[in-house]
Amino acid sequence: MGEEPRLVRVLLEYDGTAYHGWQIQPNARTIQEVFESVLDRIHKGRTKATAAGRTDAGVHARGQVIHFETTLGMDALAWRRALNALLPDDVVVLGADFPPAGFHARKSAVSKTYSYTILNSSVPSAFLRDTAWLIPFPLDAGRMKEGARFLIGRHDFSSFRSSTCTARHPVRTLSRVDIGRAEDLVRVTVEGDGFLKQMVRSVVGTLVEVGRGAIPPESIASILEGRRRALAGPTAPARGLCLERVEYPEGYRYSRIEN
């Protein structure tokens, strides 16, 4: 045992298909529950883990960041190996380090990047069934790009949040909303300083409406101004969404440990 507790930070990826999101819930399997149960086994006692993003049920992550406190003297590589030896195959620690005092996985973050994958095909994919939204009708990625530009900047995103969202302040800043297409795959990438509940999925659902020609690209501006969820498009399914990256200020940036 070490003399003083210290913070451990891990970079985590997971397939969220079999989980009811990150946060612990009664009678439901969650990423936090699984991760903390492994920490409890290693520490032989209760250990709480805090995540940068509280992903919803069915949402995936390639770049989730988690911190927890420990008094064990293990180095970063030993932490990665010990956690991966006990975690299920659909939850993987990519690396670990020891951030400076004061670091908080969620509160210290300055931006998060999410991607959303759409399979724009009349034929389903056995391999993408849990990681992409199947859209069988044609989508015009150019129209979606036109609509996306209205989302850039600081806005009240009340029209793009869940009716159960409890955030007191709905204003967020998006620095990037990109639409990319490679054959049948359309990918929406969104970067911002924070996100409301189901905000990215609501944005994607609305951009799909633009892409299929149901609403004009410039209608995004009036949807934002209206500040009512009913004005926007449907909420895209959780399975296409992935937390890609979390950014921190200079002093808190992540140092990935290889090998």
mmCIF file with all atom_site columns, C-alpha atoms in Angstrom, residues 2-162:
data_model
loop_
_atom_site.group_PDB
_atom_site.id
_atom_site.type_symbol
_atom_site.label_atom_id
_atom_site.label_alt_id
_atom_site.label_comp_id
_atom_site.label_asym_id
_atom_site.label_entity_id
_atom_site.label_seq_id
_atom_site.pdbx_PDB_ins_code
_atom_site.Cartn_x
_atom_site.Cartn_y
_atom_site.Cartn_z
_atom_site.occupancy
_atom_site.B_iso_or_equiv
_atom_site.pdbx_formal_charge
_atom_site.auth_seq_id
_atom_site.auth_comp_id
_atom_site.auth_asym_id
_atom_site.auth_atom_id
_atom_site.pdbx_PDB_model_num
ATOM 1   C CA . GLY A 1 2   ? 1.212   3.514  -0.755  1.00 0.00 ? 2   GLY A CA 1
ATOM 2   C CA . GLU A 1 3   ? 1.350   6.179  1.958   1.00 0.00 ? 3   GLU A CA 1
ATOM 3   C CA . GLU A 1 4   ? -0.724  8.809  0.141   1.00 0.00 ? 4   GLU A CA 1
ATOM 4   C CA . PRO A 1 5   ? -3.730  8.395  -2.153  1.00 0.00 ? 5   PRO A CA 1
ATOM 5   C CA . ARG A 1 6   ? -3.218  9.477  -5.754  1.00 0.00 ? 6   ARG A CA 1
ATOM 6   C CA . LEU A 1 7   ? -5.353  9.805  -8.844  1.00 0.00 ? 7   LEU A CA 1
ATOM 7   C CA . VAL A 1 8   ? -5.278  7.287  -11.659 1.00 0.00 ? 8   VAL A CA 1
ATOM 8   C CA . ARG A 1 9   ? -6.679  8.275  -15.042 1.00 0.00 ? 9   ARG A CA 1
ATOM 9   C CA . VAL A 1 10  ? -7.577  5.692  -17.677 1.00 0.00 ? 10  VAL A CA 1
ATOM 10  C CA . LEU A 1 11  ? -8.508  5.954  -21.335 1.00 0.00 ? 11  LEU A CA 1
ATOM 11  C CA . LEU A 1 12  ? -11.394 3.559  -21.920 1.00 0.00 ? 12  LEU A CA 1
ATOM 12  C CA . GLU A 1 13  ? -13.163 2.163  -24.959 1.00 0.00 ? 13  GLU A CA 1
ATOM 13  C CA . TYR A 1 14  ? -16.313 0.067  -24.914 1.00 0.00 ? 14  TYR A CA 1
ATOM 14  C CA . ASP A 1 15  ? -19.075 -1.415 -26.986 1.00 0.00 ? 15  ASP A CA 1
ATOM 15  C CA . GLY A 1 16  ? -22.159 -0.110 -25.211 1.00 0.00 ? 16  GLY A CA 1
ATOM 16  C CA . THR A 1 17  ? -24.620 -2.538 -26.810 1.00 0.00 ? 17  THR A CA 1
ATOM 17  C CA . ALA A 1 18  ? -25.092 -4.746 -23.749 1.00 0.00 ? 18  ALA A CA 1
ATOM 18  C CA . TYR A 1 19  ? -25.090 -1.893 -21.220 1.00 0.00 ? 19  TYR A CA 1
ATOM 19  C CA . HIS A 1 20  ? -27.618 0.607  -19.879 1.00 0.00 ? 20  HIS A CA 1
ATOM 20  C CA . GLY A 1 21  ? -25.156 3.455  -20.214 1.00 0.00 ? 21  GLY A CA 1
ATOM 21  C CA . TRP A 1 22  ? -22.283 4.552  -17.989 1.00 0.00 ? 22  TRP A CA 1
ATOM 22  C CA . GLN A 1 23  ? -24.035 5.505  -14.747 1.00 0.00 ? 23  GLN A CA 1
ATOM 23  C CA . ILE A 1 24  ? -24.973 2.925  -12.118 1.00 0.00 ? 24  ILE A CA 1
ATOM 24  C CA . GLN A 1 25  ? -28.702 2.126  -12.113 1.00 0.00 ? 25  GLN A CA 1
ATOM 25  C CA . PRO A 1 26  ? -30.769 -0.323 -10.056 1.00 0.00 ? 26  PRO A CA 1
ATOM 26  C CA . ASN A 1 27  ? -31.394 -3.682 -11.737 1.00 0.00 ? 27  ASN A CA 1
ATOM 27  C CA . ALA A 1 28  ? -29.400 -2.760 -14.854 1.00 0.00 ? 28  ALA A CA 1
ATOM 28  C CA . ARG A 1 29  ? -25.900 -3.600 -16.100 1.00 0.00 ? 29  ARG A CA 1
ATOM 29  C CA . THR A 1 30  ? -23.843 -0.455 -16.672 1.00 0.00 ? 30  THR A CA 1
ATOM 30  C CA . ILE A 1 31  ? -20.243 0.369  -17.579 1.00 0.00 ? 31  ILE A CA 1
ATOM 31  C CA . GLN A 1 32  ? -19.663 2.096  -14.236 1.00 0.00 ? 32  GLN A CA 1
ATOM 32  C CA . GLU A 1 33  ? -20.950 -0.922 -12.328 1.00 0.00 ? 33  GLU A CA 1
ATOM 33  C CA . VAL A 1 34  ? -18.678 -3.304 -14.229 1.00 0.00 ? 34  VAL A CA 1
ATOM 34  C CA . PHE A 1 35  ? -15.637 -1.024 -13.978 1.00 0.00 ? 35  PHE A CA 1
ATOM 35  C CA . GLU A 1 36  ? -16.081 -0.318 -10.270 1.00 0.00 ? 36  GLU A CA 1
ATOM 36  C CA . SER A 1 37  ? -16.588 -4.011 -9.493  1.00 0.00 ? 37  SER A CA 1
ATOM 37  C CA . VAL A 1 38  ? -13.152 -4.654 -11.013 1.00 0.00 ? 38  VAL A CA 1
ATOM 38  C CA . LEU A 1 39  ? -11.635 -1.795 -9.001  1.00 0.00 ? 39  LEU A CA 1
ATOM 39  C CA . ASP A 1 40  ? -13.210 -3.245 -5.854  1.00 0.00 ? 40  ASP A CA 1
ATOM 40  C CA . ARG A 1 41  ? -11.564 -6.609 -6.541  1.00 0.00 ? 41  ARG A CA 1
ATOM 41  C CA . ILE A 1 42  ? -8.158  -4.999 -7.066  1.00 0.00 ? 42  ILE A CA 1
ATOM 42  C CA . HIS A 1 43  ? -8.421  -2.770 -3.986  1.00 0.00 ? 43  HIS A CA 1
ATOM 43  C CA . LYS A 1 44  ? -10.297 -5.332 -1.878  1.00 0.00 ? 44  LYS A CA 1
ATOM 44  C CA . GLY A 1 45  ? -12.661 -2.496 -0.968  1.00 0.00 ? 45  GLY A CA 1
ATOM 45  C CA . ARG A 1 46  ? -15.055 0.084  -2.392  1.00 0.00 ? 46  ARG A CA 1
ATOM 46  C CA . THR A 1 47  ? -13.637 2.407  -5.080  1.00 0.00 ? 47  THR A CA 1
ATOM 47  C CA . LYS A 1 48  ? -15.627 5.024  -7.019  1.00 0.00 ? 48  LYS A CA 1
ATOM 48  C CA . ALA A 1 49  ? -14.856 5.874  -10.654 1.00 0.00 ? 49  ALA A CA 1
ATOM 49  C CA . THR A 1 50  ? -15.821 9.155  -12.346 1.00 0.00 ? 50  THR A CA 1
ATOM 50  C CA . ALA A 1 51  ? -16.253 9.474  -16.125 1.00 0.00 ? 51  ALA A CA 1
ATOM 51  C CA . ALA A 1 52  ? -15.873 12.451 -18.455 1.00 0.00 ? 52  ALA A CA 1
ATOM 52  C CA . GLY A 1 53  ? -19.124 11.616 -20.248 1.00 0.00 ? 53  GLY A CA 1
ATOM 53  C CA . ARG A 1 54  ? -22.193 9.807  -18.924 1.00 0.00 ? 54  ARG A CA 1
ATOM 54  C CA . THR A 1 55  ? -23.018 7.903  -22.091 1.00 0.00 ? 55  THR A CA 1
ATOM 55  C CA . ASP A 1 56  ? -26.591 6.626  -22.488 1.00 0.00 ? 56  ASP A CA 1
ATOM 56  C CA . ALA A 1 57  ? -27.750 3.037  -22.979 1.00 0.00 ? 57  ALA A CA 1
ATOM 57  C CA . GLY A 1 58  ? -26.368 1.539  -26.181 1.00 0.00 ? 58  GLY A CA 1
ATOM 58  C CA . VAL A 1 59  ? -23.855 4.354  -26.797 1.00 0.00 ? 59  VAL A CA 1
ATOM 59  C CA . HIS A 1 60  ? -20.220 3.409  -27.431 1.00 0.00 ? 60  HIS A CA 1
ATOM 60  C CA . ALA A 1 61  ? -16.866 5.021  -26.597 1.00 0.00 ? 61  ALA A CA 1
ATOM 61  C CA . ARG A 1 62  ? -13.392 5.033  -28.107 1.00 0.00 ? 62  ARG A CA 1
ATOM 62  C CA . GLY A 1 63  ? -12.052 7.807  -25.908 1.00 0.00 ? 63  GLY A CA 1
ATOM 63  C CA . GLN A 1 64  ? -13.874 7.838  -22.573 1.00 0.00 ? 64  GLN A CA 1
ATOM 64  C CA . VAL A 1 65  ? -11.735 9.206  -19.724 1.00 0.00 ? 65  VAL A CA 1
ATOM 65  C CA . ILE A 1 66  ? -12.162 7.982  -16.150 1.00 0.00 ? 66  ILE A CA 1
ATOM 66  C CA . HIS A 1 67  ? -10.427 8.825  -12.895 1.00 0.00 ? 67  HIS A CA 1
ATOM 67  C CA . PHE A 1 68  ? -10.336 7.120  -9.516  1.00 0.00 ? 68  PHE A CA 1
ATOM 68  C CA . GLU A 1 69  ? -8.301  7.361  -6.336  1.00 0.00 ? 69  GLU A CA 1
ATOM 69  C CA . THR A 1 70  ? -5.916  4.673  -5.120  1.00 0.00 ? 70  THR A CA 1
ATOM 70  C CA . THR A 1 71  ? -3.339  3.998  -2.419  1.00 0.00 ? 71  THR A CA 1
ATOM 71  C CA . LEU A 1 72  ? -1.780  1.124  -4.355  1.00 0.00 ? 72  LEU A CA 1
ATOM 72  C CA . GLY A 1 73  ? 1.752   1.595  -5.658  1.00 0.00 ? 73  GLY A CA 1
ATOM 73  C CA . MET A 1 74  ? 1.192   0.083  -9.122  1.00 0.00 ? 74  MET A CA 1
ATOM 74  C CA . ASP A 1 75  ? 2.640   1.896  -12.143 1.00 0.00 ? 75  ASP A CA 1
ATOM 75  C CA . ALA A 1 76  ? 0.529   2.962  -15.134 1.00 0.00 ? 76  ALA A CA 1
ATOM 76  C CA . LEU A 1 77  ? 1.294   -0.096 -17.248 1.00 0.00 ? 77  LEU A CA 1
ATOM 77  C CA . ALA A 1 78  ? 0.449   -2.411 -14.341 1.00 0.00 ? 78  ALA A CA 1
ATOM 78  C CA . TRP A 1 79  ? -2.902  -0.656 -13.950 1.00 0.00 ? 79  TRP A CA 1
ATOM 79  C CA . ARG A 1 80  ? -3.764  -1.165 -17.593 1.00 0.00 ? 80  ARG A CA 1
ATOM 80  C CA . ARG A 1 81  ? -2.841  -4.840 -17.493 1.00 0.00 ? 81  ARG A CA 1
ATOM 81  C CA . ALA A 1 82  ? -4.620  -5.525 -14.201 1.00 0.00 ? 82  ALA A CA 1
ATOM 82  C CA . LEU A 1 83  ? -7.849  -3.845 -15.312 1.00 0.00 ? 83  LEU A CA 1
ATOM 83  C CA . ASN A 1 84  ? -7.920  -5.546 -18.713 1.00 0.00 ? 84  ASN A CA 1
ATOM 84  C CA . ALA A 1 85  ? -7.306  -8.932 -17.104 1.00 0.00 ? 85  ALA A CA 1
ATOM 85  C CA . LEU A 1 86  ? -10.566 -8.586 -15.160 1.00 0.00 ? 86  LEU A CA 1
ATOM 86  C CA . LEU A 1 87  ? -12.810 -6.498 -17.424 1.00 0.00 ? 87  LEU A CA 1
ATOM 87  C CA . PRO A 1 88  ? -15.173 -8.156 -19.950 1.00 0.00 ? 88  PRO A CA 1
ATOM 88  C CA . ASP A 1 89  ? -14.088 -8.229 -23.598 1.00 0.00 ? 89  ASP A CA 1
ATOM 89  C CA . ASP A 1 90  ? -16.376 -5.341 -24.584 1.00 0.00 ? 90  ASP A CA 1
ATOM 90  C CA . VAL A 1 91  ? -14.718 -2.912 -22.135 1.00 0.00 ? 91  VAL A CA 1
ATOM 91  C CA . VAL A 1 92  ? -11.004 -2.191 -22.679 1.00 0.00 ? 92  VAL A CA 1
ATOM 92  C CA . VAL A 1 93  ? -8.475  0.090  -20.988 1.00 0.00 ? 93  VAL A CA 1
ATOM 93  C CA . LEU A 1 94  ? -6.275  1.615  -23.708 1.00 0.00 ? 94  LEU A CA 1
ATOM 94  C CA . GLY A 1 95  ? -3.859  3.268  -21.311 1.00 0.00 ? 95  GLY A CA 1
ATOM 95  C CA . ALA A 1 96  ? -3.362  4.856  -17.905 1.00 0.00 ? 96  ALA A CA 1
ATOM 96  C CA . ASP A 1 97  ? -1.463  7.715  -16.314 1.00 0.00 ? 97  ASP A CA 1
ATOM 97  C CA . PHE A 1 98  ? -1.329  9.800  -13.137 1.00 0.00 ? 98  PHE A CA 1
ATOM 98  C CA . PRO A 1 99  ? -2.783  13.302 -13.641 1.00 0.00 ? 99  PRO A CA 1
ATOM 99  C CA . PRO A 1 100 ? -1.809  16.300 -11.504 1.00 0.00 ? 100 PRO A CA 1
ATOM 100 C CA . ALA A 1 101 ? -3.694  17.097 -8.308  1.00 0.00 ? 101 ALA A CA 1
ATOM 101 C CA . GLY A 1 102 ? -6.984  18.826 -8.975  1.00 0.00 ? 102 GLY A CA 1
ATOM 102 C CA . PHE A 1 103 ? -7.784  16.870 -12.133 1.00 0.00 ? 103 PHE A CA 1
ATOM 103 C CA . HIS A 1 104 ? -11.401 15.797 -12.610 1.00 0.00 ? 104 HIS A CA 1
ATOM 104 C CA . ALA A 1 105 ? -12.387 13.670 -15.610 1.00 0.00 ? 105 ALA A CA 1
ATOM 105 C CA . ARG A 1 106 ? -15.608 15.617 -16.237 1.00 0.00 ? 106 ARG A CA 1
ATOM 106 C CA . LYS A 1 107 ? -15.100 19.047 -14.675 1.00 0.00 ? 107 LYS A CA 1
ATOM 107 C CA . SER A 1 108 ? -11.604 19.583 -16.123 1.00 0.00 ? 108 SER A CA 1
ATOM 108 C CA . ALA A 1 109 ? -12.665 18.749 -19.698 1.00 0.00 ? 109 ALA A CA 1
ATOM 109 C CA . VAL A 1 110 ? -12.751 21.644 -22.181 1.00 0.00 ? 110 VAL A CA 1
ATOM 110 C CA . SER A 1 111 ? -14.349 19.772 -25.085 1.00 0.00 ? 111 SER A CA 1
ATOM 111 C CA . LYS A 1 112 ? -15.746 16.424 -26.185 1.00 0.00 ? 112 LYS A CA 1
ATOM 112 C CA . THR A 1 113 ? -15.995 14.937 -29.668 1.00 0.00 ? 113 THR A CA 1
ATOM 113 C CA . TYR A 1 114 ? -18.713 12.486 -30.703 1.00 0.00 ? 114 TYR A CA 1
ATOM 114 C CA . SER A 1 115 ? -19.187 10.635 -33.969 1.00 0.00 ? 115 SER A CA 1
ATOM 115 C CA . TYR A 1 116 ? -22.414 9.227  -35.349 1.00 0.00 ? 116 TYR A CA 1
ATOM 116 C CA . THR A 1 117 ? -22.402 6.537  -38.048 1.00 0.00 ? 117 THR A CA 1
ATOM 117 C CA . ILE A 1 118 ? -25.205 6.072  -40.575 1.00 0.00 ? 118 ILE A CA 1
ATOM 118 C CA . LEU A 1 119 ? -25.393 3.133  -42.976 1.00 0.00 ? 119 LEU A CA 1
ATOM 119 C CA . ASN A 1 120 ? -27.187 4.645  -45.975 1.00 0.00 ? 120 ASN A CA 1
ATOM 120 C CA . SER A 1 121 ? -28.144 1.458  -47.777 1.00 0.00 ? 121 SER A CA 1
ATOM 121 C CA . SER A 1 122 ? -31.178 -0.610 -48.687 1.00 0.00 ? 122 SER A CA 1
ATOM 122 C CA . VAL A 1 123 ? -29.292 -3.668 -47.400 1.00 0.00 ? 123 VAL A CA 1
ATOM 123 C CA . PRO A 1 124 ? -28.556 -4.120 -43.662 1.00 0.00 ? 124 PRO A CA 1
ATOM 124 C CA . SER A 1 125 ? -25.089 -5.057 -42.419 1.00 0.00 ? 125 SER A CA 1
ATOM 125 C CA . ALA A 1 126 ? -24.540 -7.954 -40.044 1.00 0.00 ? 126 ALA A CA 1
ATOM 126 C CA . PHE A 1 127 ? -21.341 -6.289 -38.842 1.00 0.00 ? 127 PHE A CA 1
ATOM 127 C CA . LEU A 1 128 ? -22.727 -2.761 -38.339 1.00 0.00 ? 128 LEU A CA 1
ATOM 128 C CA . ARG A 1 129 ? -26.068 -3.657 -36.780 1.00 0.00 ? 129 ARG A CA 1
ATOM 129 C CA . ASP A 1 130 ? -24.982 -2.451 -33.317 1.00 0.00 ? 130 ASP A CA 1
ATOM 130 C CA . THR A 1 131 ? -22.849 0.528  -34.380 1.00 0.00 ? 131 THR A CA 1
ATOM 131 C CA . ALA A 1 132 ? -24.746 2.283  -37.182 1.00 0.00 ? 132 ALA A CA 1
ATOM 132 C CA . TRP A 1 133 ? -28.233 3.592  -37.972 1.00 0.00 ? 133 TRP A CA 1
ATOM 133 C CA . LEU A 1 134 ? -29.609 1.963  -41.123 1.00 0.00 ? 134 LEU A CA 1
ATOM 134 C CA . ILE A 1 135 ? -31.242 4.565  -43.394 1.00 0.00 ? 135 ILE A CA 1
ATOM 135 C CA . PRO A 1 136 ? -32.658 2.882  -46.540 1.00 0.00 ? 136 PRO A CA 1
ATOM 136 C CA . PHE A 1 137 ? -33.657 6.062  -48.422 1.00 0.00 ? 137 PHE A CA 1
ATOM 137 C CA . PRO A 1 138 ? -31.114 8.320  -50.211 1.00 0.00 ? 138 PRO A CA 1
ATOM 138 C CA . LEU A 1 139 ? -29.339 10.983 -48.150 1.00 0.00 ? 139 LEU A CA 1
ATOM 139 C CA . ASP A 1 140 ? -27.762 14.077 -49.693 1.00 0.00 ? 140 ASP A CA 1
ATOM 140 C CA . ALA A 1 141 ? -24.603 14.691 -47.644 1.00 0.00 ? 141 ALA A CA 1
ATOM 141 C CA . GLY A 1 142 ? -24.202 18.095 -49.306 1.00 0.00 ? 142 GLY A CA 1
ATOM 142 C CA . ARG A 1 143 ? -27.547 19.263 -47.946 1.00 0.00 ? 143 ARG A CA 1
ATOM 143 C CA . MET A 1 144 ? -26.629 17.905 -44.525 1.00 0.00 ? 144 MET A CA 1
ATOM 144 C CA . LYS A 1 145 ? -23.391 19.934 -44.604 1.00 0.00 ? 145 LYS A CA 1
ATOM 145 C CA . GLU A 1 146 ? -25.364 23.072 -45.469 1.00 0.00 ? 146 GLU A CA 1
ATOM 146 C CA . GLY A 1 147 ? -27.661 22.512 -42.511 1.00 0.00 ? 147 GLY A CA 1
ATOM 147 C CA . ALA A 1 148 ? -24.794 21.673 -40.148 1.00 0.00 ? 148 ALA A CA 1
ATOM 148 C CA . ARG A 1 149 ? -23.160 25.088 -40.554 1.00 0.00 ? 149 ARG A CA 1
ATOM 149 C CA . PHE A 1 150 ? -26.092 26.736 -38.746 1.00 0.00 ? 150 PHE A CA 1
ATOM 150 C CA . LEU A 1 151 ? -25.238 24.691 -35.639 1.00 0.00 ? 151 LEU A CA 1
ATOM 151 C CA . ILE A 1 152 ? -21.694 26.028 -35.301 1.00 0.00 ? 152 ILE A CA 1
ATOM 152 C CA . GLY A 1 153 ? -21.190 28.554 -32.514 1.00 0.00 ? 153 GLY A CA 1
ATOM 153 C CA . ARG A 1 154 ? -22.850 29.351 -29.210 1.00 0.00 ? 154 ARG A CA 1
ATOM 154 C CA . HIS A 1 155 ? -26.592 28.650 -29.165 1.00 0.00 ? 155 HIS A CA 1
ATOM 155 C CA . ASP A 1 156 ? -29.505 27.711 -26.957 1.00 0.00 ? 156 ASP A CA 1
ATOM 156 C CA . PHE A 1 157 ? -29.964 24.031 -27.885 1.00 0.00 ? 157 PHE A CA 1
ATOM 157 C CA . SER A 1 158 ? -33.350 23.556 -26.188 1.00 0.00 ? 158 SER A CA 1
ATOM 158 C CA . SER A 1 159 ? -34.774 22.247 -29.484 1.00 0.00 ? 159 SER A CA 1
ATOM 159 C CA . PHE A 1 160 ? -32.132 19.519 -29.535 1.00 0.00 ? 160 PHE A CA 1
ATOM 160 C CA . ARG A 1 161 ? -32.395 17.982 -26.086 1.00 0.00 ? 161 ARG A CA 1
ATOM 161 C CA . SER A 1 162 ? -34.473 15.249 -24.500 1.00 0.00 ? 162 SER A CA 1
#
